């Protein structure tokens, strides 16, 4: 049996001029879209964060391409060449080592410059570790906040965590194995003991997910500097109970539009409070008490 996937049928429609932001696999090489392969095969210029990493992906699909290195260090130097290619009506594709470029990866400044120069930007969507982890964590998905990598030092990390602590959403962080325990410990201290998950080596041979509260995870020996790539997900905290003041101001406003019974129902629903208590309070407010 062949080690590599069979070469897929590629489109022979020429690419329109512009910048193509191409997502690539985060582990399993088969997680690439046919459209991504079309663009990698057909682009005039391919920007790669690490040409060896992208070279392996290309060769797995029988492709070869001259690449221009585009990482944090080479960005300034590479940009004039990229802009010149776009001016000449060429198609330029950008990939990072894994996942979606611009997501904790280079590319944001380039995209802004390309937009400002009036060229088109085409997304070629595909894998990203943040979304892959969200789908298996078992935490709410209706609202989530991607927070990227926490700072490496504990003081700065706690300040950073405090900034997102009151966002009512599942929080998603990227982290490295050696810093995992320290980050989980700081998260337990700043967020309290919320539900959380650690997803490691997604789509790869040693894919593992550990779920539990933050303090359980911080003490779990399996999470002691594990090897590989890691996403931490933290469930939303319990929303603060509404105060009597909140209830009064919501009721006062509702009473300008509605009779007391309906005002109490509306506020009870919005703040998750008892309707009968609110009705009594609405009557008192109406009487000027
Ligand atoms: N652009 C990428 C994306 O869309 O996911 C992220 C690039 S960022 C430099 C690399 C970080 O993503 C890793 O340190 C890890 O936190 C996370 N990551 C990437 N691949 C992963 C995988 N297979 N499993 C778990 N986390 C992964």
PDB file of C-alpha atoms and ligand atoms in Angstrom:
ATOM      1  CA  UNK A   1       0.000   0.000   0.000  1.00  0.00           C
ATOM      2  CA  UNK A   2       1.287   3.481  -0.833  1.00  0.00           C
ATOM      3  CA  UNK A   3       2.456   5.647   2.086  1.00  0.00           C
ATOM      4  CA  UNK A   4       1.043   8.736   0.435  1.00  0.00           C
ATOM      5  CA  UNK A   5      -2.531   9.588  -0.486  1.00  0.00           C
ATOM      6  CA  UNK A   6      -3.282   9.172  -4.193  1.00  0.00           C
ATOM      7  CA  UNK A   7      -2.881  12.382  -6.189  1.00  0.00           C
ATOM      8  CA  UNK A   8      -6.287  14.065  -6.334  1.00  0.00           C
ATOM      9  CA  UNK A   9      -7.754  15.516  -9.529  1.00  0.00           C
ATOM     10  CA  UNK A  10      -6.692  19.157  -9.651  1.00  0.00           C
ATOM     11  CA  UNK A  11      -8.679  21.977 -11.200  1.00  0.00           C
ATOM     12  CA  UNK A  12      -7.228  23.457 -14.383  1.00  0.00           C
ATOM     13  CA  UNK A  13      -9.077  26.758 -13.953  1.00  0.00           C
ATOM     14  CA  UNK A  14      -6.410  29.475 -13.620  1.00  0.00           C
ATOM     15  CA  UNK A  15      -6.341  31.360 -10.311  1.00  0.00           C
ATOM     16  CA  UNK A  16      -7.539  34.935 -10.195  1.00  0.00           C
ATOM     17  CA  UNK A  17      -4.888  37.460  -9.166  1.00  0.00           C
ATOM     18  CA  UNK A  18      -4.730  38.110  -5.408  1.00  0.00           C
ATOM     19  CA  UNK A  19      -3.534  36.739  -2.091  1.00  0.00           C
ATOM     20  CA  UNK A  20      -4.781  33.264  -1.119  1.00  0.00           C
ATOM     21  CA  UNK A  21      -4.658  32.505   2.616  1.00  0.00           C
ATOM     22  CA  UNK A  22      -4.485  28.721   2.628  1.00  0.00           C
ATOM     23  CA  UNK A  23      -5.180  26.514   5.676  1.00  0.00           C
ATOM     24  CA  UNK A  24      -3.096  23.331   5.865  1.00  0.00           C
ATOM     25  CA  UNK A  25      -3.255  20.233   8.140  1.00  0.00           C
ATOM     26  CA  UNK A  26      -2.505  20.480  11.889  1.00  0.00           C
ATOM     27  CA  UNK A  27      -1.167  16.908  11.939  1.00  0.00           C
ATOM     28  CA  UNK A  28      -2.922  14.433   9.690  1.00  0.00           C
ATOM     29  CA  UNK A  29      -1.797  15.257   6.157  1.00  0.00           C
ATOM     30  CA  UNK A  30      -5.101  14.083   4.708  1.00  0.00           C
ATOM     31  CA  UNK A  31      -6.817  17.073   6.327  1.00  0.00           C
ATOM     32  CA  UNK A  32      -6.292  19.258   3.284  1.00  0.00           C
ATOM     33  CA  UNK A  33      -9.008  20.467   0.971  1.00  0.00           C
ATOM     34  CA  UNK A  34      -9.014  19.887  -2.784  1.00  0.00           C
ATOM     35  CA  UNK A  35      -9.248  23.644  -3.206  1.00  0.00           C
ATOM     36  CA  UNK A  36      -6.128  24.150  -1.066  1.00  0.00           C
ATOM     37  CA  UNK A  37      -4.270  21.705  -3.347  1.00  0.00           C
ATOM     38  CA  UNK A  38      -5.553  23.552  -6.433  1.00  0.00           C
ATOM     39  CA  UNK A  39      -4.176  26.797  -5.054  1.00  0.00           C
ATOM     40  CA  UNK A  40      -0.833  25.302  -3.951  1.00  0.00           C
ATOM     41  CA  UNK A  41      -0.408  23.732  -7.375  1.00  0.00           C
ATOM     42  CA  UNK A  42      -1.598  26.719  -9.398  1.00  0.00           C
ATOM     43  CA  UNK A  43      -0.261  29.803  -7.605  1.00  0.00           C
ATOM     44  CA  UNK A  44       2.485  31.918  -9.140  1.00  0.00           C
ATOM     45  CA  UNK A  45       4.213  32.491  -5.798  1.00  0.00           C
ATOM     46  CA  UNK A  46       4.010  30.382  -2.622  1.00  0.00           C
ATOM     47  CA  UNK A  47       4.850  31.962   0.735  1.00  0.00           C
ATOM     48  CA  UNK A  48       5.781  29.454   3.422  1.00  0.00           C
ATOM     49  CA  UNK A  49       6.665  29.978   7.076  1.00  0.00           C
ATOM     50  CA  UNK A  50       9.152  27.090   6.909  1.00  0.00           C
ATOM     51  CA  UNK A  51       9.900  25.847   3.408  1.00  0.00           C
ATOM     52  CA  UNK A  52      10.945  22.379   4.689  1.00  0.00           C
ATOM     53  CA  UNK A  53       7.608  21.838   6.466  1.00  0.00           C
ATOM     54  CA  UNK A  54       5.606  22.976   3.445  1.00  0.00           C
ATOM     55  CA  UNK A  55       7.926  21.024   1.131  1.00  0.00           C
ATOM     56  CA  UNK A  56       6.867  17.806   2.925  1.00  0.00           C
ATOM     57  CA  UNK A  57       3.196  18.634   2.466  1.00  0.00           C
ATOM     58  CA  UNK A  58       3.713  19.382  -1.223  1.00  0.00           C
ATOM     59  CA  UNK A  59       5.673  16.216  -1.853  1.00  0.00           C
ATOM     60  CA  UNK A  60       2.992  14.106  -0.105  1.00  0.00           C
ATOM     61  CA  UNK A  61       0.670  15.265  -2.880  1.00  0.00           C
ATOM     62  CA  UNK A  62       3.211  15.009  -5.686  1.00  0.00           C
ATOM     63  CA  UNK A  63       3.591  18.778  -5.983  1.00  0.00           C
ATOM     64  CA  UNK A  64       6.698  20.880  -6.092  1.00  0.00           C
ATOM     65  CA  UNK A  65       6.972  24.635  -6.059  1.00  0.00           C
ATOM     66  CA  UNK A  66       9.546  27.347  -5.569  1.00  0.00           C
ATOM     67  CA  UNK A  67       8.756  28.955  -2.230  1.00  0.00           C
ATOM     68  CA  UNK A  68       9.495  32.279  -0.633  1.00  0.00           C
ATOM     69  CA  UNK A  69      10.061  32.205   3.104  1.00  0.00           C
ATOM     70  CA  UNK A  70       7.520  34.350   4.935  1.00  0.00           C
ATOM     71  CA  UNK A  71       7.862  34.236   8.723  1.00  0.00           C
ATOM     72  CA  UNK A  72       8.112  36.918  11.417  1.00  0.00           C
ATOM     73  CA  UNK A  73      11.773  37.600  10.582  1.00  0.00           C
ATOM     74  CA  UNK A  74      11.553  37.549   6.794  1.00  0.00           C
ATOM     75  CA  UNK A  75       8.260  39.464   6.563  1.00  0.00           C
ATOM     76  CA  UNK A  76       9.662  42.974   6.086  1.00  0.00           C
ATOM     77  CA  UNK A  77      12.150  41.821   3.460  1.00  0.00           C
ATOM     78  CA  UNK A  78       9.648  39.673   1.574  1.00  0.00           C
ATOM     79  CA  UNK A  79       6.780  42.152   1.389  1.00  0.00           C
ATOM     80  CA  UNK A  80       8.042  44.341  -1.524  1.00  0.00           C
ATOM     81  CA  UNK A  81       8.491  41.219  -3.672  1.00  0.00           C
ATOM     82  CA  UNK A  82       4.995  39.994  -2.761  1.00  0.00           C
ATOM     83  CA  UNK A  83       3.396  43.364  -3.497  1.00  0.00           C
ATOM     84  CA  UNK A  84       5.225  43.537  -6.839  1.00  0.00           C
ATOM     85  CA  UNK A  85       3.863  40.096  -7.775  1.00  0.00           C
ATOM     86  CA  UNK A  86       0.329  41.233  -6.955  1.00  0.00           C
ATOM     87  CA  UNK A  87       0.828  44.445  -8.968  1.00  0.00           C
ATOM     88  CA  UNK A  88       1.742  42.245 -11.944  1.00  0.00           C
ATOM     89  CA  UNK A  89      -1.568  40.376 -11.608  1.00  0.00           C
ATOM     90  CA  UNK A  90      -0.067  37.210 -10.109  1.00  0.00           C
ATOM     91  CA  UNK A  91      -1.630  34.810  -7.634  1.00  0.00           C
ATOM     92  CA  UNK A  92       0.189  34.573  -4.320  1.00  0.00           C
ATOM     93  CA  UNK A  93      -0.592  31.824  -1.786  1.00  0.00           C
ATOM     94  CA  UNK A  94       0.366  31.958   1.866  1.00  0.00           C
ATOM     95  CA  UNK A  95       0.625  28.974   4.202  1.00  0.00           C
ATOM     96  CA  UNK A  96       1.922  28.587   7.751  1.00  0.00           C
ATOM     97  CA  UNK A  97       3.522  25.465   9.208  1.00  0.00           C
ATOM     98  CA  UNK A  98       0.153  24.141  10.343  1.00  0.00           C
ATOM     99  CA  UNK A  99      -3.465  25.217  10.419  1.00  0.00           C
ATOM    100  CA  UNK A 100      -4.834  28.571   9.372  1.00  0.00           C
ATOM    101  CA  UNK A 101      -2.338  31.379   8.703  1.00  0.00           C
ATOM    102  CA  UNK A 102      -2.869  34.547  10.808  1.00  0.00           C
ATOM    103  CA  UNK A 103      -4.252  32.489  13.748  1.00  0.00           C
ATOM    104  CA  UNK A 104      -1.277  32.840  16.151  1.00  0.00           C
ATOM    105  CA  UNK A 105       0.765  32.833  12.943  1.00  0.00           C
ATOM    106  CA  UNK A 106       2.165  35.471  10.566  1.00  0.00           C
ATOM    107  CA  UNK A 107       0.107  37.139   7.867  1.00  0.00           C
ATOM    108  CA  UNK A 108      -2.079  39.816   9.442  1.00  0.00           C
ATOM    109  CA  UNK A 109       0.107  42.753   8.362  1.00  0.00           C
ATOM    110  CA  UNK A 110       0.465  41.365   4.878  1.00  0.00           C
ATOM    111  CA  UNK A 111      -3.304  40.976   4.506  1.00  0.00           C
ATOM    112  CA  UNK A 112      -3.815  44.594   5.616  1.00  0.00           C
ATOM    113  CA  UNK A 113      -1.227  45.823   3.149  1.00  0.00           C
ATOM    114  CA  UNK A 114      -2.748  43.775   0.325  1.00  0.00           C
ATOM    115  CA  UNK A 115      -6.219  45.174   1.094  1.00  0.00           C
ATOM    116  CA  UNK A 116      -4.857  48.731   1.291  1.00  0.00           C
ATOM    117  CA  UNK A 117      -3.216  48.304  -2.124  1.00  0.00           C
ATOM    118  CA  UNK A 118      -6.609  47.316  -3.557  1.00  0.00           C
ATOM    119  CA  UNK A 119      -5.899  43.619  -4.237  1.00  0.00           C
ATOM    120  CA  UNK A 120      -8.218  40.735  -3.447  1.00  0.00           C
ATOM    121  CA  UNK A 121      -7.742  38.347  -0.529  1.00  0.00           C
ATOM    122  CA  UNK A 122      -9.193  34.836  -0.898  1.00  0.00           C
ATOM    123  CA  UNK A 123      -9.646  32.601   2.162  1.00  0.00           C
ATOM    124  CA  UNK A 124      -9.038  28.909   1.550  1.00  0.00           C
ATOM    125  CA  UNK A 125     -10.530  27.574   4.780  1.00  0.00           C
ATOM    126  CA  UNK A 126      -9.480  24.380   6.529  1.00  0.00           C
ATOM    127  CA  UNK A 127      -8.040  23.143   9.816  1.00  0.00           C
ATOM    128  CA  UNK A 128      -7.281  25.242  12.858  1.00  0.00           C
ATOM    129  CA  UNK A 129      -6.349  23.726  16.227  1.00  0.00           C
ATOM    130  CA  UNK A 130      -8.637  26.156  18.099  1.00  0.00           C
ATOM    131  CA  UNK A 131     -11.808  25.029  16.330  1.00  0.00           C
ATOM    132  CA  UNK A 132     -10.797  21.370  16.231  1.00  0.00           C
ATOM    133  CA  UNK A 133     -10.312  21.475  20.028  1.00  0.00           C
ATOM    134  CA  UNK A 134     -13.612  23.297  20.548  1.00  0.00           C
ATOM    135  CA  UNK A 135     -15.488  20.525  18.782  1.00  0.00           C
ATOM    136  CA  UNK A 136     -14.235  17.803  21.140  1.00  0.00           C
ATOM    137  CA  UNK A 137     -13.985  19.605  24.485  1.00  0.00           C
ATOM    138  CA  UNK A 138     -17.627  19.138  25.493  1.00  0.00           C
ATOM    139  CA  UNK A 139     -17.808  22.804  26.543  1.00  0.00           C
ATOM    140  CA  UNK A 140     -20.383  25.359  25.302  1.00  0.00           C
ATOM    141  CA  UNK A 141     -19.803  26.349  21.693  1.00  0.00           C
ATOM    142  CA  UNK A 142     -22.419  29.085  21.229  1.00  0.00           C
ATOM    143  CA  UNK A 143     -19.879  31.723  22.273  1.00  0.00           C
ATOM    144  CA  UNK A 144     -16.120  31.325  22.417  1.00  0.00           C
ATOM    145  CA  UNK A 145     -13.112  33.580  22.693  1.00  0.00           C
ATOM    146  CA  UNK A 146      -9.788  32.637  21.130  1.00  0.00           C
ATOM    147  CA  UNK A 147      -7.113  34.187  23.330  1.00  0.00           C
ATOM    148  CA  UNK A 148      -3.958  32.761  21.712  1.00  0.00           C
ATOM    149  CA  UNK A 149      -0.821  32.052  23.771  1.00  0.00           C
ATOM    150  CA  UNK A 150      -0.803  33.316  27.391  1.00  0.00           C
ATOM    151  CA  UNK A 151       2.380  35.238  28.337  1.00  0.00           C
ATOM    152  CA  UNK A 152       5.170  32.944  29.583  1.00  0.00           C
ATOM    153  CA  UNK A 153       5.731  34.674  32.964  1.00  0.00           C
ATOM    154  CA  UNK A 154       3.234  34.108  35.754  1.00  0.00           C
ATOM    155  CA  UNK A 155       2.650  37.793  36.693  1.00  0.00           C
ATOM    156  CA  UNK A 156       1.903  38.888  33.128  1.00  0.00           C
ATOM    157  CA  UNK A 157      -0.084  35.704  32.571  1.00  0.00           C
ATOM    158  CA  UNK A 158      -2.389  36.347  35.541  1.00  0.00           C
ATOM    159  CA  UNK A 159      -3.011  39.924  34.341  1.00  0.00           C
ATOM    160  CA  UNK A 160      -3.778  38.601  30.850  1.00  0.00           C
ATOM    161  CA  UNK A 161      -6.145  35.948  32.256  1.00  0.00           C
ATOM    162  CA  UNK A 162      -7.930  38.509  34.445  1.00  0.00           C
ATOM    163  CA  UNK A 163      -8.710  40.529  31.296  1.00  0.00           C
ATOM    164  CA  UNK A 164     -10.782  37.670  29.856  1.00  0.00           C
ATOM    165  CA  UNK A 165     -12.113  36.226  33.137  1.00  0.00           C
ATOM    166  CA  UNK A 166     -15.496  37.951  32.907  1.00  0.00           C
ATOM    167  CA  UNK A 167     -16.190  37.192  29.265  1.00  0.00           C
ATOM    168  CA  UNK A 168     -19.139  34.804  29.292  1.00  0.00           C
ATOM    169  CA  UNK A 169     -17.783  32.381  26.718  1.00  0.00           C
ATOM    170  CA  UNK A 170     -15.628  29.283  26.379  1.00  0.00           C
ATOM    171  CA  UNK A 171     -12.030  30.516  26.383  1.00  0.00           C
ATOM    172  CA  UNK A 172      -9.483  28.927  24.046  1.00  0.00           C
ATOM    173  CA  UNK A 173      -5.722  29.168  24.604  1.00  0.00           C
ATOM    174  CA  UNK A 174      -2.690  27.747  22.829  1.00  0.00           C
ATOM    175  CA  UNK A 175       0.062  26.499  25.115  1.00  0.00           C
ATOM    176  CA  UNK A 176       3.316  24.546  25.071  1.00  0.00           C
ATOM    177  CA  UNK A 177       3.892  21.336  27.053  1.00  0.00           C
ATOM    178  CA  UNK A 178       6.555  22.730  29.428  1.00  0.00           C
ATOM    179  CA  UNK A 179       4.298  25.648  30.464  1.00  0.00           C
ATOM    180  CA  UNK A 180       1.049  23.682  30.691  1.00  0.00           C
ATOM    181  CA  UNK A 181       0.986  23.047  34.450  1.00  0.00           C
ATOM    182  CA  UNK A 182       1.909  26.632  35.368  1.00  0.00           C
ATOM    183  CA  UNK A 183      -0.795  27.962  33.043  1.00  0.00           C
ATOM    184  CA  UNK A 184      -3.455  25.609  34.426  1.00  0.00           C
ATOM    185  CA  UNK A 185      -2.487  26.609  37.989  1.00  0.00           C
ATOM    186  CA  UNK A 186      -2.792  30.325  37.150  1.00  0.00           C
ATOM    187  CA  UNK A 187      -6.098  29.696  35.361  1.00  0.00           C
ATOM    188  CA  UNK A 188      -7.514  27.897  38.425  1.00  0.00           C
ATOM    189  CA  UNK A 189      -6.406  30.855  40.579  1.00  0.00           C
ATOM    190  CA  UNK A 190      -7.815  33.560  38.287  1.00  0.00           C
ATOM    191  CA  UNK A 191     -10.960  31.888  36.868  1.00  0.00           C
ATOM    192  CA  UNK A 192     -11.930  29.706  39.846  1.00  0.00           C
ATOM    193  CA  UNK A 193     -12.597  26.022  39.454  1.00  0.00           C
ATOM    194  CA  UNK A 194     -14.308  26.003  36.061  1.00  0.00           C
ATOM    195  CA  UNK A 195     -14.802  23.046  33.746  1.00  0.00           C
ATOM    196  CA  UNK A 196     -11.937  22.767  31.289  1.00  0.00           C
ATOM    197  CA  UNK A 197     -10.209  20.508  28.780  1.00  0.00           C
ATOM    198  CA  UNK A 198      -6.687  19.998  27.503  1.00  0.00           C
ATOM    199  CA  UNK A 199      -6.486  18.749  23.905  1.00  0.00           C
ATOM    200  CA  UNK A 200      -3.096  17.456  22.789  1.00  0.00           C
ATOM    201  CA  UNK A 201      -1.684  16.361  19.436  1.00  0.00           C
ATOM    202  CA  UNK A 202      -4.992  16.744  17.610  1.00  0.00           C
ATOM    203  CA  UNK A 203      -5.330  14.598  14.463  1.00  0.00           C
ATOM    204  CA  UNK A 204      -1.953  12.949  15.232  1.00  0.00           C
ATOM    205  CA  UNK A 205      -0.989   9.490  16.496  1.00  0.00           C
ATOM    206  CA  UNK A 206      -0.950  10.449  20.195  1.00  0.00           C
ATOM    207  CA  UNK A 207      -4.099  12.575  20.187  1.00  0.00           C
ATOM    208  CA  UNK A 208      -5.435  12.804  23.764  1.00  0.00           C
ATOM    209  CA  UNK A 209      -7.998  14.931  25.540  1.00  0.00           C
ATOM    210  CA  UNK A 210      -8.207  15.308  29.311  1.00  0.00           C
ATOM    211  CA  UNK A 211     -11.355  16.893  30.725  1.00  0.00           C
ATOM    212  CA  UNK A 212     -12.043  18.042  34.295  1.00  0.00           C
ATOM    213  CA  UNK A 213     -12.129  21.121  36.487  1.00  0.00           C
ATOM    214  CA  UNK A 214      -9.144  23.460  36.309  1.00  0.00           C
ATOM    215  CA  UNK A 215      -7.834  22.312  39.714  1.00  0.00           C
ATOM    216  CA  UNK A 216      -8.166  18.642  38.691  1.00  0.00           C
ATOM    217  CA  UNK A 217      -6.278  19.316  35.481  1.00  0.00           C
ATOM    218  CA  UNK A 218      -3.583  21.353  37.266  1.00  0.00           C
ATOM    219  CA  UNK A 219      -2.935  18.334  39.542  1.00  0.00           C
ATOM    220  CA  UNK A 220      -3.207  15.644  36.849  1.00  0.00           C
ATOM    221  CA  UNK A 221       0.137  13.792  36.432  1.00  0.00           C
ATOM    222  CA  UNK A 222      -0.664  13.115  32.745  1.00  0.00           C
ATOM    223  CA  UNK A 223      -0.394  16.856  32.149  1.00  0.00           C
ATOM    224  CA  UNK A 224       3.067  17.236  33.638  1.00  0.00           C
ATOM    225  CA  UNK A 225       5.029  18.827  30.766  1.00  0.00           C
ATOM    226  CA  UNK A 226       3.562  16.544  28.107  1.00  0.00           C
ATOM    227  CA  UNK A 227       5.199  16.406  24.698  1.00  0.00           C
ATOM    228  CA  UNK A 228       3.466  17.824  21.671  1.00  0.00           C
ATOM    229  CA  UNK A 229       1.085  20.621  20.811  1.00  0.00           C
ATOM    230  CA  UNK A 230      -1.654  21.721  23.163  1.00  0.00           C
ATOM    231  CA  UNK A 231      -4.924  23.635  23.299  1.00  0.00           C
ATOM    232  CA  UNK A 232      -6.481  24.571  26.660  1.00  0.00           C
ATOM    233  CA  UNK A 233     -10.208  25.269  26.793  1.00  0.00           C
ATOM    234  CA  UNK A 234     -11.980  26.784  29.785  1.00  0.00           C
ATOM    235  CA  UNK A 235     -15.757  26.823  30.133  1.00  0.00           C
ATOM    236  CA  UNK A 236     -17.645  30.026  30.931  1.00  0.00           C
ATOM    237  CA  UNK A 237     -17.951  30.997  34.602  1.00  0.00           C
ATOM    238  CA  UNK A 238     -21.339  31.108  36.303  1.00  0.00           C
ATOM    239  CA  UNK A 239     -22.856  34.497  35.581  1.00  0.00           C
ATOM    240  CA  UNK A 240     -22.998  36.865  38.532  1.00  0.00           C
ATOM    241  CA  UNK A 241     -26.444  36.832  40.165  1.00  0.00           C
ATOM    242  CA  UNK A 242     -28.248  40.047  39.367  1.00  0.00           C
ATOM    243  CA  UNK A 243     -28.328  42.478  42.238  1.00  0.00           C
ATOM    244  CA  UNK A 244     -31.456  44.110  43.682  1.00  0.00           C
ATOM    245  CA  UNK A 245     -30.267  47.342  42.051  1.00  0.00           C
ATOM    246  CA  UNK A 246     -30.169  45.684  38.604  1.00  0.00           C
ATOM    247  CA  UNK A 247     -33.679  44.343  39.163  1.00  0.00           C
ATOM    248  CA  UNK A 248     -34.996  47.734  40.294  1.00  0.00           C
ATOM    249  CA  UNK A 249     -33.588  49.605  37.329  1.00  0.00           C
ATOM    250  CA  UNK A 250     -34.826  46.996  34.845  1.00  0.00           C
ATOM    251  CA  UNK A 251     -38.292  47.028  36.468  1.00  0.00           C
ATOM    252  CA  UNK A 252     -38.471  50.843  36.526  1.00  0.00           C
ATOM    253  CA  UNK A 253     -37.689  50.926  32.811  1.00  0.00           C
ATOM    254  CA  UNK A 254     -40.126  48.107  32.002  1.00  0.00           C
ATOM    255  CA  UNK A 255     -42.920  49.836  33.990  1.00  0.00           C
ATOM    256  CA  UNK A 256     -42.732  52.819  31.631  1.00  0.00           C
ATOM    257  CA  UNK A 257     -43.969  50.483  28.866  1.00  0.00           C
ATOM    258  CA  UNK A 258     -45.819  47.641  30.520  1.00  0.00           C
ATOM    259  CA  UNK A 259     -48.281  46.880  33.316  1.00  0.00           C
ATOM    260  CA  UNK A 260     -46.650  45.428  36.510  1.00  0.00           C
ATOM    261  CA  UNK A 261     -47.414  41.771  35.696  1.00  0.00           C
ATOM    262  CA  UNK A 262     -45.847  41.937  32.244  1.00  0.00           C
ATOM    263  CA  UNK A 263     -42.916  44.052  33.478  1.00  0.00           C
ATOM    264  CA  UNK A 264     -42.215  41.405  36.164  1.00  0.00           C
ATOM    265  CA  UNK A 265     -42.368  38.592  33.565  1.00  0.00           C
ATOM    266  CA  UNK A 266     -40.003  40.384  31.193  1.00  0.00           C
ATOM    267  CA  UNK A 267     -37.421  41.168  33.885  1.00  0.00           C
ATOM    268  CA  UNK A 268     -37.712  37.681  35.417  1.00  0.00           C
ATOM    269  CA  UNK A 269     -36.865  36.188  32.040  1.00  0.00           C
ATOM    270  CA  UNK A 270     -34.021  38.604  31.302  1.00  0.00           C
ATOM    271  CA  UNK A 271     -32.324  38.335  34.717  1.00  0.00           C
ATOM    272  CA  UNK A 272     -33.308  34.797  35.664  1.00  0.00           C
ATOM    273  CA  UNK A 273     -35.116  35.961  38.837  1.00  0.00           C
ATOM    274  CA  UNK A 274     -38.368  34.919  40.518  1.00  0.00           C
ATOM    275  CA  UNK A 275     -41.426  36.451  38.797  1.00  0.00           C
ATOM    276  CA  UNK A 276     -43.602  36.623  41.923  1.00  0.00           C
ATOM    277  CA  UNK A 277     -40.915  38.542  43.897  1.00  0.00           C
ATOM    278  CA  UNK A 278     -40.480  40.903  40.989  1.00  0.00           C
ATOM    279  CA  UNK A 279     -44.236  41.449  40.717  1.00  0.00           C
ATOM    280  CA  UNK A 280     -44.354  42.469  44.425  1.00  0.00           C
ATOM    281  CA  UNK A 281     -41.397  44.792  43.842  1.00  0.00           C
ATOM    282  CA  UNK A 282     -43.033  46.239  40.698  1.00  0.00           C
ATOM    283  CA  UNK A 283     -46.194  47.073  42.674  1.00  0.00           C
ATOM    284  CA  UNK A 284     -44.085  48.742  45.360  1.00  0.00           C
ATOM    285  CA  UNK A 285     -42.168  50.790  42.796  1.00  0.00           C
ATOM    286  CA  UNK A 286     -45.434  51.798  41.153  1.00  0.00           C
ATOM    287  CA  UNK A 287     -46.691  53.044  44.512  1.00  0.00           C
ATOM    288  CA  UNK A 288     -43.494  55.062  44.934  1.00  0.00           C
ATOM    289  CA  UNK A 289     -42.071  52.839  47.710  1.00  0.00           C
TER     290      UNK A 289
HETATM  291  N1  LIG B   1      -2.243  28.630  12.860  1.00  0.00           N
HETATM  292  C1  LIG B   1      -2.381  27.481  13.712  1.00  0.00           C
HETATM  293  C2  LIG B   1      -3.858  27.108  13.825  1.00  0.00           C
HETATM  294  O1  LIG B   1      -4.659  27.556  13.010  1.00  0.00           O
HETATM  295  O2  LIG B   1      -4.212  26.337  14.706  1.00  0.00           O
HETATM  296  C3  LIG B   1      -1.748  27.715  15.065  1.00  0.00           C
HETATM  297  C4  LIG B   1      -0.301  28.053  15.003  1.00  0.00           C
HETATM  298  S1  LIG B   1       0.450  28.307  16.563  1.00  0.00           S
HETATM  299  C5  LIG B   1       2.024  28.898  16.128  1.00  0.00           C
HETATM  300  C6  LIG B   1       0.842  26.697  17.097  1.00  0.00           C
HETATM  301  C7  LIG B   1       0.021  26.275  18.314  1.00  0.00           C
HETATM  302  O3  LIG B   1      -1.251  25.786  17.881  1.00  0.00           O
HETATM  303  C8  LIG B   1       0.621  25.123  19.087  1.00  0.00           C
HETATM  304  O4  LIG B   1       1.585  25.579  20.017  1.00  0.00           O
HETATM  305  C9  LIG B   1      -0.592  24.530  19.778  1.00  0.00           C
HETATM  306  O5  LIG B   1      -0.946  25.299  20.902  1.00  0.00           O
HETATM  307  C10 LIG B   1      -1.651  24.708  18.692  1.00  0.00           C
HETATM  308  N2  LIG B   1      -1.695  23.504  17.828  1.00  0.00           N
HETATM  309  C11 LIG B   1      -1.287  23.402  16.547  1.00  0.00           C
HETATM  310  N3  LIG B   1      -1.478  22.147  16.090  1.00  0.00           N
HETATM  311  C12 LIG B   1      -2.011  21.446  17.117  1.00  0.00           C
HETATM  312  C13 LIG B   1      -2.444  20.099  17.277  1.00  0.00           C
HETATM  313  N4  LIG B   1      -2.321  19.211  16.295  1.00  0.00           N
HETATM  314  N5  LIG B   1      -2.967  19.724  18.474  1.00  0.00           N
HETATM  315  C14 LIG B   1      -3.084  20.605  19.479  1.00  0.00           C
HETATM  316  N6  LIG B   1      -2.702  21.893  19.385  1.00  0.00           N
HETATM  317  C15 LIG B   1      -2.173  22.309  18.225  1.00  0.00           C
END
